[in-house]
PDB file of C-alpha atoms in Angstrom:
ATOM      1  CA  UNK A  13     140.392 107.030 133.242  1.00  0.00           C
ATOM      2  CA  UNK A  14     138.999 109.550 130.336  1.00  0.00           C
ATOM      3  CA  UNK A  15     139.117 106.527 127.515  1.00  0.00           C
ATOM      4  CA  UNK A  16     136.070 105.062 129.668  1.00  0.00           C
ATOM      5  CA  UNK A  17     134.507 107.683 129.975  1.00  0.00           C
ATOM      6  CA  UNK A  18     134.642 108.899 126.330  1.00  0.00           C
ATOM      7  CA  UNK A  19     133.150 104.980 125.556  1.00  0.00           C
ATOM      8  CA  UNK A  20     130.647 105.182 129.289  1.00  0.00           C
ATOM      9  CA  UNK A  21     129.115 108.899 126.891  1.00  0.00           C
ATOM     10  CA  UNK A  22     129.231 106.971 123.771  1.00  0.00           C
ATOM     11  CA  UNK A  23     127.110 103.529 124.928  1.00  0.00           C
ATOM     12  CA  UNK A  24     124.785 106.484 126.833  1.00  0.00           C
ATOM     13  CA  UNK A  25     123.998 108.058 122.946  1.00  0.00           C
ATOM     14  CA  UNK A  26     124.278 105.182 121.295  1.00  0.00           C
ATOM     15  CA  UNK A  27     121.753 103.253 123.663  1.00  0.00           C
ATOM     16  CA  UNK A  28     119.488 106.991 123.794  1.00  0.00           C
ATOM     17  CA  UNK A  29     119.682 106.746 120.275  1.00  0.00           C
ATOM     18  CA  UNK A  30     117.763 103.221 120.447  1.00  0.00           C
ATOM     19  CA  UNK A  31     115.570 104.245 122.598  1.00  0.00           C
ATOM     20  CA  UNK A  32     114.454 107.227 120.537  1.00  0.00           C
ATOM     21  CA  UNK A  33     113.828 105.323 117.251  1.00  0.00           C
ATOM     22  CA  UNK A  34     112.234 103.114 119.242  1.00  0.00           C
ATOM     23  CA  UNK A  35     109.798 105.374 120.865  1.00  0.00           C
ATOM     24  CA  UNK A  36     109.280 107.177 117.238  1.00  0.00           C
ATOM     25  CA  UNK A  37     108.486 103.905 115.351  1.00  0.00           C
ATOM     26  CA  UNK A  38     106.261 102.400 117.484  1.00  0.00           C
ATOM     27  CA  UNK A  39     104.372 105.600 118.681  1.00  0.00           C
ATOM     28  CA  UNK A  40     104.229 105.556 114.271  1.00  0.00           C
ATOM     29  CA  UNK A  41     102.672 102.074 114.421  1.00  0.00           C
ATOM     30  CA  UNK A  42     100.208 102.803 117.156  1.00  0.00           C
ATOM     31  CA  UNK A  43      99.133 106.355 115.347  1.00  0.00           C
ATOM     32  CA  UNK A  44      98.543 104.245 112.298  1.00  0.00           C
ATOM     33  CA  UNK A  45      96.448 101.307 113.724  1.00  0.00           C
ATOM     34  CA  UNK A  46      94.488 104.621 115.582  1.00  0.00           C
ATOM     35  CA  UNK A  47      93.819 106.043 111.572  1.00  0.00           C
ATOM     36  CA  UNK A  48      93.220 103.306 110.673  1.00  0.00           C
ATOM     37  CA  UNK A  49      90.318 101.633 112.849  1.00  0.00           C
ATOM     38  CA  UNK A  50      88.522 106.080 112.902  1.00  0.00           C
ATOM     39  CA  UNK A  51      88.781 105.923 108.919  1.00  0.00           C
ATOM     40  CA  UNK A  52      86.754 102.329 108.626  1.00  0.00           C
ATOM     41  CA  UNK A  53      84.667 103.275 111.205  1.00  0.00           C
ATOM     42  CA  UNK A  54      83.593 106.624 109.553  1.00  0.00           C
ATOM     43  CA  UNK A  55      83.547 105.740 106.010  1.00  0.00           C
ATOM     44  CA  UNK A  56      80.115 104.741 103.920  1.00  0.00           C
ATOM     45  CA  UNK A  57      79.530 101.957 102.865  1.00  0.00           C
ATOM     46  CA  UNK A  58      78.417 101.253  99.663  1.00  0.00           C
ATOM     47  CA  UNK A  59      79.866 104.147  97.328  1.00  0.00           C
ATOM     48  CA  UNK A  60      77.399 106.061  95.006  1.00  0.00           C
ATOM     49  CA  UNK A  61      77.017 104.473  91.142  1.00  0.00           C
ATOM     50  CA  UNK A  62      76.497 106.680  88.380  1.00  0.00           C
ATOM     51  CA  UNK A  63      73.962 106.788  85.776  1.00  0.00           C
ATOM     52  CA  UNK A  64      74.560 104.927  83.129  1.00  0.00           C
ATOM     53  CA  UNK A  65      77.774 102.875  83.991  1.00  0.00           C
ATOM     54  CA  UNK A  66      78.846  99.419  83.406  1.00  0.00           C
ATOM     55  CA  UNK A  67      79.170  96.070  85.545  1.00  0.00           C
ATOM     56  CA  UNK A  68      82.414  95.189  84.516  1.00  0.00           C
ATOM     57  CA  UNK A  69      82.710  91.563  85.824  1.00  0.00           C
ATOM     58  CA  UNK A  70      86.484  90.001  85.680  1.00  0.00           C
ATOM     59  CA  UNK A  71      86.559  86.739  85.558  1.00  0.00           C
ATOM     60  CA  UNK A  72      89.009  84.073  86.391  1.00  0.00           C
ATOM     61  CA  UNK A  73      89.771  80.190  86.665  1.00  0.00           C
ATOM     62  CA  UNK A  74      87.062  77.182  86.033  1.00  0.00           C
ATOM     63  CA  UNK A  75      83.112  78.226  86.310  1.00  0.00           C
ATOM     64  CA  UNK A  76      81.480  75.375  88.850  1.00  0.00           C
ATOM     65  CA  UNK A  77      78.369  74.833  90.265  1.00  0.00           C
ATOM     66  CA  UNK A  78      79.293  75.745  93.789  1.00  0.00           C
ATOM     67  CA  UNK A  79      82.400  75.958  95.358  1.00  0.00           C
ATOM     68  CA  UNK A  80      85.151  73.614  95.902  1.00  0.00           C
ATOM     69  CA  UNK A  81      87.384  75.459  98.789  1.00  0.00           C
ATOM     70  CA  UNK A  82      85.626  77.253 102.300  1.00  0.00           C
ATOM     71  CA  UNK A  83      85.768  81.341 101.936  1.00  0.00           C
ATOM     72  CA  UNK A  84      88.266  81.407 104.278  1.00  0.00           C
ATOM     73  CA  UNK A  85      91.116  79.519 101.808  1.00  0.00           C
ATOM     74  CA  UNK A  86      89.586  80.693  98.955  1.00  0.00           C
ATOM     75  CA  UNK A  87      90.924  84.505  98.891  1.00  0.00           C
ATOM     76  CA  UNK A  88      94.193  83.992  99.823  1.00  0.00           C
ATOM     77  CA  UNK A  89      94.315  80.691  96.829  1.00  0.00           C
ATOM     78  CA  UNK A  90      93.193  83.324  94.482  1.00  0.00           C
ATOM     79  CA  UNK A  91      96.505  85.435  95.668  1.00  0.00           C
ATOM     80  CA  UNK A  92      98.551  83.143  95.121  1.00  0.00           C
ATOM     81  CA  UNK A  93      98.203  80.095  93.064  1.00  0.00           C
ATOM     82  CA  UNK A  94      96.037  80.164  89.485  1.00  0.00           C
ATOM     83  CA  UNK A  95      94.964  77.381  89.543  1.00  0.00           C
ATOM     84  CA  UNK A  96      92.597  77.008  91.974  1.00  0.00           C
ATOM     85  CA  UNK A  97      91.106  79.825  90.477  1.00  0.00           C
ATOM     86  CA  UNK A  98      86.711  79.925  90.270  1.00  0.00           C
ATOM     87  CA  UNK A  99      83.659  81.128  89.227  1.00  0.00           C
ATOM     88  CA  UNK A 100      80.581  80.472  91.072  1.00  0.00           C
ATOM     89  CA  UNK A 101      78.179  80.394  88.344  1.00  0.00           C
ATOM     90  CA  UNK A 102      75.456  80.657  90.963  1.00  0.00           C
ATOM     91  CA  UNK A 103      76.919  84.260  92.463  1.00  0.00           C
ATOM     92  CA  UNK A 104      77.650  84.902  88.880  1.00  0.00           C
ATOM     93  CA  UNK A 105      74.446  84.894  87.368  1.00  0.00           C
ATOM     94  CA  UNK A 106      73.092  86.448  90.748  1.00  0.00           C
ATOM     95  CA  UNK A 107      75.234  89.812  90.003  1.00  0.00           C
ATOM     96  CA  UNK A 108      74.075  89.647  86.459  1.00  0.00           C
ATOM     97  CA  UNK A 109      70.164  90.005  87.652  1.00  0.00           C
ATOM     98  CA  UNK A 110      70.819  92.082  89.598  1.00  0.00           C
ATOM     99  CA  UNK A 111      72.281  94.739  87.309  1.00  0.00           C
ATOM    100  CA  UNK A 112      69.750  94.553  85.649  1.00  0.00           C
ATOM    101  CA  UNK A 113      67.486  95.133  87.813  1.00  0.00           C
ATOM    102  CA  UNK A 114      69.234  98.497  88.838  1.00  0.00           C
ATOM    103  CA  UNK A 115      68.379 101.198  86.579  1.00  0.00           C
ATOM    104  CA  UNK A 116      71.719 103.154  86.544  1.00  0.00           C
ATOM    105  CA  UNK A 117      73.801  99.610  85.958  1.00  0.00           C
ATOM    106  CA  UNK A 118      73.350 100.392  81.297  1.00  0.00           C
ATOM    107  CA  UNK A 119      75.688  97.154  80.791  1.00  0.00           C
ATOM    108  CA  UNK A 120      78.208  94.624  81.146  1.00  0.00           C
ATOM    109  CA  UNK A 121      81.327  94.141  81.016  1.00  0.00           C
ATOM    110  CA  UNK A 122      82.778  90.253  81.257  1.00  0.00           C
ATOM    111  CA  UNK A 123      86.878  90.534  80.792  1.00  0.00           C
ATOM    112  CA  UNK A 124      87.990  86.890  80.207  1.00  0.00           C
ATOM    113  CA  UNK A 125      91.311  86.794  79.798  1.00  0.00           C
ATOM    114  CA  UNK A 126      91.775  83.773  82.775  1.00  0.00           C
ATOM    115  CA  UNK A 127      88.758  82.752  82.369  1.00  0.00           C
ATOM    116  CA  UNK A 128      88.539  78.116  81.769  1.00  0.00           C
ATOM    117  CA  UNK A 129      85.546  78.312  81.105  1.00  0.00           C
ATOM    118  CA  UNK A 130      83.439  75.144  82.601  1.00  0.00           C
ATOM    119  CA  UNK A 131      80.907  72.158  81.516  1.00  0.00           C
ATOM    120  CA  UNK A 132      78.546  72.695  78.615  1.00  0.00           C
ATOM    121  CA  UNK A 133      75.297  72.746  81.424  1.00  0.00           C
ATOM    122  CA  UNK A 134      77.135  76.024  83.204  1.00  0.00           C
ATOM    123  CA  UNK A 135      78.163  77.672  79.341  1.00  0.00           C
ATOM    124  CA  UNK A 136      74.540  77.549  78.036  1.00  0.00           C
ATOM    125  CA  UNK A 137      73.131  78.975  81.376  1.00  0.00           C
ATOM    126  CA  UNK A 138      75.684  81.340  81.897  1.00  0.00           C
ATOM    127  CA  UNK A 139      74.882  82.336  78.254  1.00  0.00           C
ATOM    128  CA  UNK A 140      70.860  82.470  79.004  1.00  0.00           C
ATOM    129  CA  UNK A 141      71.775  84.577  82.499  1.00  0.00           C
ATOM    130  CA  UNK A 142      73.229  87.272  80.399  1.00  0.00           C
TER     131      UNK A 142
END
């Protein structure tokens, strides 16, 4: 009888410990979600650009005229599949034009480590855009 009482108390303590761990972890998860929502709501939309800023563009993949995959799949493929990465020429040229109009941006740096290039016409357009 004494052994059964000790066993019951042990099982009860284990159950209470598991319940406490569950409550703590769920409360921390809830506080993390609430904190993230407040952080996103209170964060500034855009950061100020300082004087004499350099625009850094990392070109990875093929240079194409239009994106071959839809946008929802492209961001996922960019993370995992290096063969499917694409640099969309009109988007790149628009970024360069916007940087040229901004008086705070003085230089553009193109990082071409993973850049595969494109057709002659696309490369010529990129050269003219630069």
